[in-house]
Each structure stands twice: as structure tokens, then as C-alpha cells.
CSV table of C-alpha atoms in Angstrom, one decimal:
chain,number,residue,atom,x,y,z
A,197,MET,CA,-0.1,0.5,0.2
A,198,GLU,CA,1.0,3.3,-0.4
A,199,ASP,CA,1.7,5.8,2.3
A,200,ARG,CA,-0.8,9.4,1.7
A,201,ASN,CA,2.4,11.2,0.7
A,202,ARG,CA,2.9,8.9,-2.2
A,203,LEU,CA,-1.1,9.0,-3.0
A,204,ALA,CA,-0.7,13.0,-2.4
A,205,SER,CA,2.1,12.9,-4.8
A,206,ARG,CA,0.6,10.9,-7.3
A,207,ARG,CA,-2.6,13.0,-6.8
A,208,ASP,CA,-0.4,16.2,-8.2
A,209,PHE,CA,0.8,13.9,-11.2
A,210,LEU,CA,-2.3,13.2,-12.4
A,211,LYS,CA,-3.5,16.9,-12.2
A,212,ARG,CA,-0.5,18.4,-13.7
A,213,PHE,CA,-0.2,16.3,-17.1
A,214,GLY,CA,-4.1,15.1,-17.0
A,215,ALA,CA,-5.8,12.1,-16.8
A,216,THR,CA,-6.7,11.1,-20.3
A,217,GLY,CA,-2.5,11.0,-20.9
A,218,VAL,CA,-1.5,9.0,-17.9
A,219,LEU,CA,-2.2,5.0,-17.6
A,220,ALA,CA,-1.6,3.5,-14.0
A,221,VAL,CA,-1.2,-0.9,-15.1
A,222,VAL,CA,-3.9,-1.8,-12.4
A,223,GLY,CA,-4.4,-5.3,-14.4
A,224,PRO,CA,-4.5,-7.2,-17.2
A,225,SER,CA,-7.5,-6.9,-18.4
A,226,LEU,CA,-7.6,-2.9,-18.4
A,227,ILE,CA,-5.0,-0.9,-20.3
A,228,LEU,CA,-5.5,2.3,-21.8
A,229,ALA,CA,-2.9,3.2,-24.5
A,230,ALA,CA,-2.6,6.9,-24.9
A,231,CYS,CA,-1.2,8.6,-28.3
A,232,GLY,CA,1.0,11.5,-28.6
A,233,GLU,CA,0.0,15.0,-28.3
A,234,LYS,CA,-2.6,16.2,-25.3
A,235,GLY,CA,-6.4,15.5,-26.7
A,236,GLN,CA,-5.7,12.9,-28.5
A,237,VAL,CA,-8.4,9.6,-28.2
A,238,ALA,CA,-7.0,6.9,-25.4
A,239,THR,CA,-7.3,3.4,-26.9
A,240,THR,CA,-8.7,0.2,-24.7
A,241,ALA,CA,-8.0,-3.6,-25.0
A,242,ALA,CA,-7.2,-6.2,-23.3
A,243,THR,CA,-4.5,-8.4,-23.6
A,244,THR,CA,-2.3,-10.8,-22.3
A,245,ALA,CA,1.3,-11.8,-22.1
A,246,THR,CA,2.9,-15.3,-23.4
A,247,THR,CA,6.1,-16.9,-22.2
A,248,ALA,CA,8.6,-18.5,-24.6
A,249,ALA,CA,11.4,-18.5,-26.5
A,250,THR,CA,11.5,-15.8,-29.0
A,251,THR,CA,10.3,-17.5,-31.9
A,252,THR,CA,7.5,-17.1,-34.6
A,253,THR,CA,5.7,-19.8,-36.5
A,254,GLY,CA,5.3,-18.6,-39.8
A,255,ALA,CA,7.5,-15.0,-41.9
A,256,ASN,CA,5.5,-12.5,-40.6
A,257,ALA,CA,3.8,-13.8,-37.4
A,258,ALA,CA,4.0,-12.2,-34.2
A,259,PRO,CA,7.2,-12.6,-31.9
A,260,VAL,CA,6.7,-14.9,-28.7
A,261,THR,CA,7.9,-13.0,-25.6
A,262,SER,CA,10.6,-14.8,-23.2
A,263,PHE,CA,11.2,-14.3,-19.6
A,264,VAL,CA,14.3,-14.1,-18.7
A,265,GLU,CA,15.1,-14.6,-14.4
A,266,PRO,CA,16.1,-11.5,-12.8
A,267,ARG,CA,19.7,-11.7,-12.0
A,268,THR,CA,18.6,-10.8,-8.2
A,269,ALA,CA,15.8,-11.2,-6.0
A,270,LEU,CA,13.2,-8.0,-6.6
A,271,SER,CA,10.5,-6.9,-4.5
A,272,GLY,CA,8.7,-3.4,-3.8
A,273,GLU,CA,6.8,-1.0,-7.2
A,274,LEU,CA,8.0,0.1,-10.0
A,275,LYS,CA,7.0,3.3,-11.1
A,276,VAL,CA,7.8,4.1,-15.1
A,277,LEU,CA,7.2,7.5,-16.5
A,278,LEU,CA,7.0,7.5,-20.7
A,279,TRP,CA,5.6,9.4,-23.5
A,280,SER,CA,2.4,8.1,-25.4
A,281,HIS,CA,3.4,6.3,-28.7
A,282,PHE,CA,2.7,7.3,-31.4
A,283,VAL,CA,1.5,4.0,-32.7
A,284,PRO,CA,-0.7,3.0,-29.6
A,285,SER,CA,-0.5,-0.7,-30.2
A,286,HIS,CA,2.9,-0.4,-28.8
A,287,ASP,CA,1.5,0.3,-25.6
A,288,VAL,CA,-1.3,-1.8,-25.4
A,289,TRP,CA,1.6,-4.4,-25.8
A,290,PHE,CA,4.6,-2.8,-23.6
A,291,ASP,CA,1.4,-1.8,-20.7
A,292,ALA,CA,0.3,-5.7,-20.3
A,293,PHE,CA,3.8,-7.0,-21.0
A,294,ALA,CA,5.2,-5.1,-17.8
A,295,LYS,CA,2.5,-5.6,-15.7
A,296,ASP,CA,2.9,-9.2,-16.8
A,297,TRP,CA,6.7,-9.2,-15.4
A,298,GLY,CA,5.8,-7.6,-12.7
A,299,ASP,CA,3.6,-10.6,-11.7
A,300,ARG,CA,6.7,-13.1,-12.7
A,301,VAL,CA,9.3,-11.7,-10.8
A,302,GLY,CA,7.4,-9.9,-7.1
A,303,VAL,CA,7.2,-6.4,-8.1
A,304,ALA,CA,4.2,-3.8,-8.5
A,305,VAL,CA,4.5,-2.2,-11.8
A,306,THR,CA,3.0,1.3,-12.7
A,307,ILE,CA,3.4,2.9,-16.0
A,308,ASP,CA,2.1,6.1,-16.3
A,309,HIS,CA,2.0,7.7,-20.0
A,310,ILE,CA,1.9,11.4,-21.0
A,311,GLY,CA,2.2,13.5,-24.1
A,312,VAL,CA,5.4,13.4,-25.6
A,313,GLY,CA,5.5,17.5,-25.4
A,314,ASP,CA,4.7,16.9,-21.8
A,315,VAL,CA,7.4,14.6,-21.0
A,316,PRO,CA,10.3,17.0,-20.8
A,317,ALA,CA,8.6,18.8,-18.2
A,318,ALA,CA,8.0,16.0,-16.8
A,319,ILE,CA,11.1,14.6,-16.6
A,320,ALA,CA,12.8,17.6,-15.0
A,321,GLY,CA,11.1,18.5,-12.4
A,322,GLU,CA,11.2,15.2,-10.8
A,323,LEU,CA,14.7,14.5,-11.2
A,324,GLN,CA,15.1,18.8,-9.8
A,325,SER,CA,12.4,17.5,-6.9
A,326,GLY,CA,15.3,14.7,-5.2
A,327,LYS,CA,12.6,12.8,-4.7
A,328,PRO,CA,11.4,11.3,-8.2
A,329,GLU,CA,7.9,9.8,-8.6
A,330,HIS,CA,9.2,7.2,-11.0
A,331,ASP,CA,11.9,4.5,-10.8
A,332,LEU,CA,12.0,5.0,-14.3
A,333,LEU,CA,11.8,7.7,-17.0
A,334,GLN,CA,12.0,7.9,-20.6
A,335,TYR,CA,12.1,10.1,-23.6
A,336,ILE,CA,12.3,10.0,-27.3
A,337,ALA,CA,15.4,12.2,-27.6
A,338,VAL,CA,19.0,12.4,-25.7
A,339,GLN,CA,18.5,13.6,-22.5
A,340,SER,CA,22.6,14.2,-21.6
A,341,GLN,CA,22.1,17.6,-20.1
A,342,TYR,CA,21.1,15.2,-16.8
A,343,GLU,CA,23.7,13.3,-16.6
A,344,PRO,CA,24.4,14.8,-13.3
A,345,SER,CA,21.1,13.9,-11.9
A,346,VAL,CA,21.0,10.2,-13.1
A,347,ILE,CA,22.5,6.8,-12.0
A,348,ASP,CA,25.7,5.3,-14.3
A,349,MET,CA,23.7,2.4,-16.9
A,350,LYS,CA,27.1,0.8,-16.8
A,351,ASP,CA,26.0,-2.1,-15.6
A,352,VAL,CA,22.8,-2.8,-17.6
A,353,VAL,CA,24.8,-1.5,-20.8
A,354,ASP,CA,27.6,-4.4,-20.0
A,355,GLU,CA,25.0,-7.2,-19.1
A,356,ALA,CA,23.3,-6.4,-22.7
A,357,GLU,CA,25.8,-6.4,-24.5
A,358,ARG,CA,27.6,-9.9,-23.2
A,359,ARG,CA,23.4,-11.4,-23.6
A,360,TYR,CA,23.3,-9.9,-27.2
A,361,GLY,CA,26.8,-8.1,-28.4
A,362,LYS,CA,27.7,-5.0,-29.1
A,363,MET,CA,25.5,-1.9,-29.0
A,364,LEU,CA,24.4,-0.3,-31.7
A,365,GLU,CA,27.6,2.6,-32.2
A,366,LEU,CA,24.6,5.4,-32.9
A,367,THR,CA,22.6,4.6,-29.9
A,368,ARG,CA,25.7,4.0,-27.7
A,369,LYS,CA,27.3,7.6,-28.8
A,370,SER,CA,23.6,8.8,-27.5
A,371,SER,CA,23.5,7.4,-24.2
A,372,PHE,CA,27.5,7.9,-23.2
A,373,ASN,CA,30.0,10.4,-22.0
A,374,PRO,CA,33.3,9.7,-23.4
A,375,ASN,CA,34.5,12.5,-21.1
A,376,THR,CA,32.7,11.0,-17.4
A,377,GLY,CA,33.0,7.0,-18.8
A,378,LYS,CA,29.5,7.0,-17.5
A,379,PHE,CA,26.4,5.6,-19.6
A,380,TYR,CA,24.1,8.3,-18.3
A,381,ALA,CA,21.1,6.6,-20.5
A,382,TYR,CA,20.3,3.5,-21.8
A,383,ALA,CA,19.4,3.5,-25.4
A,384,PRO,CA,18.5,-0.6,-27.0
A,385,ALA,CA,16.1,0.8,-29.3
A,386,TRP,CA,15.9,3.8,-32.3
A,387,VAL,CA,13.5,5.0,-34.5
A,388,PRO,CA,14.9,5.9,-38.4
A,389,ASP,CA,14.0,9.8,-40.1
A,390,PRO,CA,13.4,8.9,-43.5
A,391,GLY,CA,11.8,11.7,-45.5
A,392,ASP,CA,7.9,11.0,-45.8
A,393,TYR,CA,6.0,12.2,-49.6
A,394,ARG,CA,3.2,12.1,-51.1
A,395,LYS,CA,3.6,10.4,-54.3
A,396,SER,CA,0.7,12.0,-56.2
A,397,LEU,CA,2.1,15.2,-55.5
A,398,TRP,CA,5.4,14.9,-56.6
A,399,THR,CA,5.1,12.5,-59.8
A,400,PRO,CA,3.4,16.0,-61.7
A,401,VAL,CA,7.0,17.6,-61.0
A,402,GLY,CA,8.9,14.7,-62.6
A,403,LEU,CA,10.1,13.1,-59.6
A,404,PRO,CA,7.7,10.0,-58.5
A,405,ASN,CA,10.4,8.3,-56.7
A,406,GLY,CA,10.7,11.7,-54.2
A,407,PRO,CA,13.3,13.9,-54.5
A,408,SER,CA,17.3,12.9,-53.7
A,409,THR,CA,19.0,16.1,-52.7
A,410,TRP,CA,17.9,18.7,-50.8
A,411,ASP,CA,18.3,21.2,-54.0
A,412,GLU,CA,15.2,18.6,-55.7
A,413,LEU,CA,13.6,19.4,-52.7
A,414,LEU,CA,13.3,23.2,-53.4
A,415,GLU,CA,12.6,22.8,-56.4
A,416,GLY,CA,10.4,20.7,-57.1
A,417,GLY,CA,8.7,21.6,-53.4
A,418,ALA,CA,9.0,25.4,-54.9
A,419,LYS,CA,6.7,23.9,-57.8
A,420,ILE,CA,4.2,22.1,-56.0
A,421,PHE,CA,3.4,24.9,-54.0
A,422,LYS,CA,3.3,27.3,-57.2
A,423,GLU,CA,1.1,24.7,-59.2
A,424,GLN,CA,-1.1,23.0,-56.7
A,425,GLY,CA,-0.8,25.0,-53.3
A,426,VAL,CA,0.5,22.5,-51.0
A,427,GLN,CA,3.7,23.3,-48.9
A,428,LEU,CA,6.5,21.7,-47.7
A,429,GLY,CA,6.6,20.6,-44.1
A,430,LEU,CA,9.9,20.9,-42.6
A,431,GLY,CA,9.4,23.0,-39.3
A,432,MET,CA,11.4,25.8,-38.0
A,433,SER,CA,9.3,25.8,-34.6
A,434,GLN,CA,10.8,24.4,-30.5
A,435,GLU,CA,10.0,21.1,-30.8
A,436,ILE,CA,11.7,17.5,-31.7
A,437,ASP,CA,11.0,17.7,-35.5
A,438,SER,CA,12.0,20.9,-36.0
A,439,ASN,CA,14.9,20.1,-34.0
A,440,MET,CA,16.1,17.1,-35.9
A,441,ALA,CA,14.9,18.3,-39.2
A,442,GLY,CA,17.3,21.5,-38.7
A,443,ARG,CA,20.4,19.2,-37.9
A,444,ALA,CA,20.3,17.1,-41.0
A,445,LEU,CA,20.5,19.6,-43.3
A,446,LEU,CA,23.2,21.3,-41.2
A,447,TRP,CA,25.2,18.3,-41.8
A,448,SER,CA,24.3,17.5,-45.3
A,449,PHE,CA,26.2,20.9,-46.0
A,450,GLY,CA,29.1,20.3,-44.3
A,451,GLY,CA,28.3,22.1,-41.0
A,452,SER,CA,27.8,21.2,-37.2
A,453,ILE,CA,27.7,22.4,-33.8
A,454,GLN,CA,30.9,21.0,-32.6
A,455,ASP,CA,33.7,18.9,-34.3
A,456,LYS,CA,35.0,15.6,-33.3
A,457,ASN,CA,36.8,16.6,-29.7
A,458,GLU,CA,33.9,18.7,-28.7
A,459,LYS,CA,34.8,22.5,-30.5
A,460,ILE,CA,32.6,24.3,-31.4
A,461,VAL,CA,32.3,25.1,-34.9
A,462,LEU,CA,29.4,26.1,-35.8
A,463,ASP,CA,29.8,29.6,-36.9
A,464,SER,CA,31.3,28.7,-40.4
A,465,ASP,CA,30.4,29.3,-44.4
A,466,GLU,CA,28.5,26.1,-44.5
A,467,THR,CA,26.3,26.3,-41.8
A,468,ILE,CA,25.5,29.9,-43.1
A,469,ALA,CA,25.0,27.9,-46.6
A,470,ALA,CA,21.8,25.9,-44.7
A,471,VAL,CA,21.0,29.0,-43.1
A,472,GLU,CA,20.4,30.6,-46.5
A,473,TYR,CA,19.0,27.6,-48.5
A,474,MET,CA,16.4,27.4,-45.2
A,475,LYS,CA,15.0,31.0,-45.7
A,476,LYS,CA,14.8,30.3,-49.5
A,477,LEU,CA,12.7,27.1,-49.2
A,478,TYR,CA,11.0,28.6,-46.6
A,479,GLU,CA,9.7,32.0,-48.7
A,480,GLN,CA,9.5,29.8,-51.6
A,481,ALA,CA,7.5,26.9,-50.2
A,482,GLU,CA,6.3,27.2,-47.1
A,483,THR,CA,3.7,29.5,-44.9
A,484,PRO,CA,3.8,31.0,-41.1
A,485,GLU,CA,2.7,28.1,-39.7
A,486,VAL,CA,5.8,26.3,-39.7
A,487,PHE,CA,7.0,28.5,-36.8
A,488,ALA,CA,4.6,27.4,-34.2
A,489,TRP,CA,4.3,23.1,-35.1
A,490,GLY,CA,3.8,21.2,-32.2
A,491,ALA,CA,5.3,17.3,-32.7
A,492,ALA,CA,2.0,16.7,-34.4
A,493,SER,CA,1.8,19.0,-36.7
A,494,ASN,CA,3.9,18.0,-39.6
A,495,ASN,CA,2.0,14.4,-39.6
A,496,GLN,CA,-1.4,15.7,-39.4
A,497,GLY,CA,-0.5,18.1,-42.5
A,498,LEU,CA,0.7,15.0,-44.4
A,499,ILE,CA,-2.3,12.6,-44.3
A,500,ALA,CA,-4.6,16.3,-44.8
A,501,GLY,CA,-2.4,16.4,-48.0
A,502,GLU,CA,-1.8,20.2,-46.5
A,503,LEU,CA,2.1,19.4,-46.8
A,504,SER,CA,4.1,17.3,-49.9
A,505,TYR,CA,7.3,16.0,-47.4
A,506,ILE,CA,7.9,15.7,-44.3
A,507,LEU,CA,11.1,14.6,-42.3
A,508,ASN,CA,9.4,11.9,-39.0
A,509,SER,CA,9.2,8.7,-39.1
A,510,ILE,CA,6.3,6.1,-40.4
A,511,SER,CA,3.9,7.1,-37.5
A,512,ALA,CA,1.7,9.3,-39.8
A,513,TRP,CA,1.6,6.7,-43.4
A,514,ARG,CA,0.8,3.9,-40.0
A,515,THR,CA,-2.1,6.6,-38.6
A,516,ALA,CA,-3.7,7.0,-42.1
A,517,GLN,CA,-3.9,3.3,-43.2
A,518,GLY,CA,-6.4,3.2,-39.8
A,519,THR,CA,-7.9,5.8,-41.5
A,520,ASP,CA,-7.5,6.3,-45.5
A,521,THR,CA,-6.1,3.4,-47.1
A,522,GLU,CA,-6.3,6.2,-49.9
A,523,ILE,CA,-3.7,8.0,-48.1
A,524,ALA,CA,-1.9,5.2,-47.2
A,525,ASN,CA,-0.8,3.9,-50.6
A,526,ASP,CA,0.2,7.7,-51.9
A,527,ILE,CA,2.3,8.0,-49.0
A,528,PHE,CA,6.3,6.9,-49.3
A,529,PHE,CA,9.9,6.6,-48.3
A,530,THR,CA,13.0,8.3,-49.0
A,531,PRO,CA,16.3,8.1,-47.4
A,532,ALA,CA,18.8,10.7,-45.9
A,533,LEU,CA,18.6,13.9,-49.0
A,534,ALA,CA,22.1,14.3,-50.0
A,535,GLY,CA,23.3,18.2,-49.9
A,536,PRO,CA,26.9,19.8,-50.9
A,537,ALA,CA,28.7,17.3,-48.4
A,538,THR,CA,26.9,13.9,-47.1
A,539,ALA,CA,23.2,12.5,-46.9
A,540,ILE,CA,22.8,12.0,-43.1
A,541,ALA,CA,20.3,12.4,-40.9
A,542,ALA,CA,19.4,12.7,-37.3
A,543,GLN,CA,17.8,9.8,-35.9
A,544,HIS,CA,13.7,10.6,-35.0
A,545,VAL,CA,13.4,9.0,-32.5
A,546,LEU,CA,16.3,8.0,-29.6
A,547,TYR,CA,15.0,6.5,-26.6
A,548,ASN,CA,16.9,7.2,-23.4
A,549,TRP,CA,16.5,5.1,-20.5
A,550,LEU,CA,17.0,7.0,-16.9
A,551,ILE,CA,17.3,5.5,-13.4
A,552,PRO,CA,17.2,8.5,-11.5
A,553,ASP,CA,19.9,8.9,-8.6
A,554,ALA,CA,17.7,8.9,-5.7
A,555,SER,CA,17.3,7.2,-2.4
A,556,ASN,CA,13.4,5.9,-3.0
A,557,VAL,CA,14.5,4.8,-6.6
A,558,ASN,CA,14.5,0.8,-7.0
A,559,VAL,CA,16.9,0.2,-9.2
A,560,ASP,CA,17.6,-3.3,-9.1
A,561,ALA,CA,13.7,-3.6,-10.6
A,562,ALA,CA,14.1,-1.1,-12.9
A,563,SER,CA,17.6,-2.4,-14.4
A,564,GLU,CA,16.5,-6.2,-14.4
A,565,PHE,CA,12.9,-4.4,-16.6
A,566,LEU,CA,15.2,-3.0,-18.7
A,567,LEU,CA,16.9,-6.2,-19.6
A,568,HIS,CA,13.4,-8.0,-19.7
A,569,TYR,CA,12.6,-5.1,-22.2
A,570,THR,CA,15.6,-6.1,-24.3
A,571,GLU,CA,15.2,-9.2,-24.6
A,572,ASN,CA,12.1,-8.9,-26.4
A,573,LEU,CA,12.6,-6.2,-28.6
A,574,ALA,CA,11.3,-8.5,-31.8
A,575,SER,CA,7.9,-7.6,-29.8
A,576,ALA,CA,8.3,-4.3,-29.7
A,577,THR,CA,9.4,-3.5,-33.2
A,578,TRP,CA,5.9,-5.5,-33.8
A,579,ALA,CA,4.2,-3.8,-31.3
A,580,SER,CA,4.9,-0.4,-32.6
A,581,LYS,CA,4.6,-2.0,-36.1
A,582,LEU,CA,8.4,-1.9,-37.4
A,583,TYR,CA,8.3,1.8,-35.8
A,584,ASP,CA,10.9,0.6,-33.3
A,585,PHE,CA,14.1,-0.1,-34.2
A,586,PRO,CA,17.1,-2.6,-32.3
A,587,ALA,CA,20.1,-1.1,-31.1
A,588,PHE,CA,20.7,-4.8,-30.7
A,589,ALA,CA,19.8,-6.3,-34.3
A,590,GLU,CA,20.3,-9.8,-32.6
A,591,ARG,CA,17.1,-9.2,-31.1
A,592,VAL,CA,15.4,-8.4,-34.4
A,593,PRO,CA,16.3,-11.4,-36.9
A,594,LYS,CA,13.5,-10.8,-39.0
A,595,LEU,CA,13.4,-6.8,-39.4
A,596,ASP,CA,14.9,-7.2,-43.3
A,597,SER,CA,12.1,-9.2,-44.0
A,598,TRP,CA,9.3,-8.0,-42.1
A,599,LEU,CA,10.8,-4.2,-44.3
A,600,ASP,CA,10.6,-6.4,-47.5
A,601,ASN,CA,7.2,-8.0,-46.7
A,602,ASP,CA,5.1,-5.3,-44.4
A,603,PRO,CA,3.7,-7.3,-42.0
A,604,PHE,CA,0.7,-4.7,-41.5
A,605,GLY,CA,-0.5,-4.5,-45.2
A,606,ALA,CA,1.8,-1.6,-47.0
A,607,LYS,CA,0.9,-1.4,-50.7
A,608,PRO,CA,3.4,-1.8,-52.4
A,609,ALA,CA,4.5,-4.5,-49.5
A,610,ASP,CA,8.2,-3.7,-49.6
A,611,LYS,CA,7.4,-0.1,-49.1
A,612,LEU,CA,9.7,-0.4,-45.7
A,613,SER,CA,12.4,-1.9,-47.7
A,614,VAL,CA,14.5,2.0,-47.8
A,615,LEU,CA,14.9,1.7,-44.1
A,616,LYS,CA,17.1,-1.4,-44.1
A,617,THR,CA,19.9,0.9,-45.2
A,618,ALA,CA,19.3,3.5,-42.1
A,619,THR,CA,22.4,2.8,-40.2
A,620,ASP,CA,24.3,3.9,-43.3
A,621,TRP,CA,22.5,7.4,-43.1
A,622,ALA,CA,21.3,7.9,-39.4
A,623,THR,CA,23.4,9.4,-37.1
A,624,ASN,CA,23.9,11.1,-33.4
A,625,LEU,CA,23.1,14.1,-31.9
A,626,GLY,CA,26.4,16.0,-31.8
A,627,TYR,CA,27.9,14.6,-34.9
A,628,PRO,CA,30.3,13.9,-35.3
A,629,GLY,CA,31.1,14.4,-31.7
A,630,PRO,CA,29.3,12.5,-29.1
A,631,ALA,CA,25.9,13.4,-27.5
A,632,ASN,CA,27.4,15.2,-24.5
A,633,PRO,CA,25.1,17.5,-22.2
A,634,ALA,CA,26.2,20.7,-23.8
A,635,ILE,CA,24.3,18.8,-26.4
A,636,GLY,CA,21.6,17.7,-25.1
A,637,GLN,CA,21.1,21.5,-23.4
A,638,VAL,CA,21.2,22.9,-27.4
A,639,PHE,CA,18.9,20.4,-27.9
A,640,GLY,CA,16.2,20.9,-25.3
A,641,GLU,CA,16.7,24.6,-26.0
A,642,ALA,CA,15.7,24.6,-30.0
A,643,ILE,CA,18.2,26.7,-30.4
A,644,ILE,CA,18.5,25.2,-33.9
A,645,PRO,CA,15.9,25.6,-34.9
A,646,VAL,CA,15.1,28.9,-34.0
A,647,MET,CA,18.1,30.3,-35.7
A,648,TYR,CA,17.1,28.8,-39.1
A,649,ALA,CA,13.5,30.6,-37.7
A,650,ASP,CA,15.3,33.9,-37.0
A,651,ALA,CA,16.6,34.2,-40.4
A,652,ALA,CA,13.4,32.7,-42.2
A,653,GLN,CA,11.7,35.7,-40.6
A,654,GLY,CA,14.1,38.3,-41.8
A,655,ASN,CA,14.7,39.2,-38.5
A,656,LYS,CA,18.4,39.0,-38.8
A,657,THR,CA,20.5,38.1,-42.0
A,658,PRO,CA,21.7,34.1,-42.3
A,659,ALA,CA,25.2,35.0,-41.0
A,660,GLU,CA,23.7,37.0,-38.0
A,661,ALA,CA,21.0,34.4,-36.9
A,662,VAL,CA,24.7,32.1,-37.2
A,663,LYS,CA,26.5,34.0,-34.6
A,664,ASP,CA,24.1,34.6,-31.8
A,665,ALA,CA,23.4,30.7,-32.0
A,666,THR,CA,27.0,30.3,-31.5
A,667,ALA,CA,27.2,32.3,-28.9
A,668,GLN,CA,24.1,31.1,-26.8
A,669,ILE,CA,26.0,27.0,-27.4
A,670,GLU,CA,29.5,28.8,-26.5
A,671,ALA,CA,27.8,29.3,-23.2
A,672,ILE,CA,26.2,26.2,-22.3
A,673,PHE,CA,29.4,24.8,-23.5
A,674,SER,CA,31.5,26.9,-21.5
A,675,ASP,CA,29.2,25.7,-18.0
A,676,TRP,CA,29.8,22.3,-18.9
A,677,ARG,CA,33.0,22.4,-19.6
A,678,LYS,CA,33.7,23.8,-15.7
A,679,ARG,CA,31.6,20.8,-14.4
A,680,GLY,CA,34.3,18.4,-16.7
A,681,LEU,CA,31.4,16.6,-18.4
A,682,VAL,CA,31.9,18.3,-22.2
A,683,GLY,CA,35.5,18.5,-24.1
A,684,GLY,CA,36.8,20.4,-26.3
């Protein structure tokens, strides 16, 4: 039983973030799965977890959940805070999966889902309180700025690598600080960030396979906007997708925030050229709404036929599959766009699981649950309808075959095959350096999208916008260097 203080704290949490976006796992018969931003409809379903080896009974059969005994006896509670997945079927699976594990190991598991836009403030509040409400916190982007407030996850990483082989370098660089030798997070899964485009809009401008370069994006997007009245969907707002798109453009033009040694190099001709490009793209192919978008705005616009191209995951398309098959069949995907320097993009989602460094946290249960989750990454990938990709490839041996022949009704069936090479064109925040705490703070403060927006709106010249962003970033890096957490 929870004491009064614990109950009051939970009531405060529910009041702050809204009951519709929060789920408490109280039994296998009731599962509420909320998806995305506030106001989206929760889904109710009943499900149970199955125990067996992780195998399938056919080429496109669902994986079966497996159970591995924890390394130590567990007890007490495990309270988990995480986002409401953009593919609701994932949360239906996850909540039953977590409850079943808790029943097996003697831990009372509670899962709280909130909208993705609310997660950063919730994590910040819990870590700053000194007495977090949850034992395990998850966000979909790097949380390196909280390194001083979380435990080292090296034990979990080492055990996972002992069992499943080396972690994907992309996720390692997004959860490990080489300056301190600390894993500030555990990153067992990630999500690619391809281009999503409406084929019917791009075919009339001579690009039926979508744009392959930033030049083609501008040329084709401007023509579509002029002739068909449909704009491009690259945001310049203080939200996650604008952050990711801005970095893909920056890197492809040869710019970056830091070099591989964590020295700030943003103020460069390459960065200015990228900002000039974004200004031109806005003037020729976008409208002012891109400055006020939330995380779901580009998804919604693509589905509604109001955007011709976005940088995003596959979630908008999966949503359309359930609401309008004609639209779903018109959405296709491209790899990272090529610029003057290269063709790379950030990951769309990089799961960072954090365990707060506080005396009231059930560290053993949190650690063992993450290992159990890693054991069952095939089920996570399947339940997310191929949205989530593994950081341990051997855990999802059929991923490529699923991408070649989508189990969930893609038309054509191989629509997702472009994602088979995603690790070749995806990189970590902080590239070509690590995702250190300064990079995490720069991301959290949306300095890069604001840099683009300042120039696009004419508030500053591209050179001025770059110089001002550099000054902000230098102050952030300086602070973290004084604390010994950033190199350079």
C-alpha cells in the first residue's frame, strides 16, 4: 500500500499532466493506451503476455515474448514514466508486457504515459525534486543534460552486450559520455528519420520517387507549392521534429555544432549556407505556420494533404492506414537527402531510459526490467508496427524480411525496404562528436530551429542568426566544461 504522501504525490502528477494521458497498470484486463499530444483519444484493449522462446510460427507471425529470470531477487514497486507512443498498439503491448513481468518477479508495476510534449518538463521536475515519483524515466531524445542527476547505466549496458552482442554505435553515442565514462542513459532502441512524401504530388513535377537531394526538395517543393498549393513540411519551431530536420540540413551542408573533439564549430560558411537555404525554402515553399508547430503537426499535415514532404518516422503513414487507405497508399519514403557535403540525418527517436539517482528509487527492478525489455525487442518492434528499431540487431533477426514484406498491409508490400539501410545514413545528435550534456541542453532549448527561424522571418541575416546561436551555444558548453562533463 502507498502511504499518504505517495498518494498525494501521484494525485499532483495526474492533475498536472491530465488523466487522459496517464495510465496506471492495475491488471491485465484494463489497458489504456494514449497516443501523441494532449487531446488524442485513448484506446482500450485487453491482452495478455505469453511466455516462450522468442520465435515465430511463420514468416510474418508475431514474435512470442520470452522471460529471463532476474539476476537478483526483486520486490517493491516499479513506477515508469514514458511517452504515449505515436503507434498506439505499442502501448497496448507494453503495458501488459510490463505488468506480466512484474507479476512474475514480485514487483508491483505502474506505467504512466503522457503526451510527448509534456515529457521533458515532467523529467526535469522529477530530477530536480530530489525525490522522483518514478523509478524509470523515458524520453525519445537524448537527455545527456541530466547526467549529474541519474545513475550510471554501465551495468545494464554491459549485461545487455554480454547477452546480445555489441550495441549499435548510434545509440551508444547517444547514451554515453566519453569524458566521464558514464552511461547517463540506456538506449536499447531507436527510430529512423526518413523523408515522407505524397507520391501524387511529386509525380507531376517529375519526381515520382520523391526528392533525393536538398536541391530537388527545394525545386520540386516550390513547384508543387506554386502549381498545386501544397507546401513543404520542414518546421522551424521549438519541437523535436524541427530540431531533427535542422540538424539533417546542417550536416548535409557540411556544418555542425561541434567537431569530433567537442570544439564548437557552428559559425562557418557551411552553416551560413544551410541557413540561407532554409530561408529560401521558406520563402518559396512554406507558410508561417511552420514557426508554431507541435510534434504532431507535420504528421497531421501530411495525412491531410496539406504538406507534400516531411522529415519524420513512419507513424503518419501507419495512422493513415487505419483512417484512409487511399492516403496511406500515396505516402512513400526516401533516405536522407544529399547536400553539398553528405547525405545524413539524425535519428527520429532515440530512446533514453533514465534511472534517477535518489534514495527512493528501485534501481534493481528498473535495471532488470530494461534487460527484460531488451530480451523482447522483437516484440517491441512488432507491437510498434516496425516503428521502433533495435540497438541490438540480433534481437530482431527478421527485421529486414519484415521491411521487405510488411506484415501490416503496406501497398506495395516492400514500401519500407528503404529503411533497411537506415544505419548507413542515420547519426547521433552531436555528430561528429558525442551527445554530451551540452548537446542535450542545446537540443532541449531548440537553439538550432530558432536560428533558422530568425533568418527565415527576416529578423536577422543568416550570418547574424548563426553568430547569435553560436554565442548561446558557447555559453552552454563553457558551463558544462567547468563541470568536467564536456571536452574540447
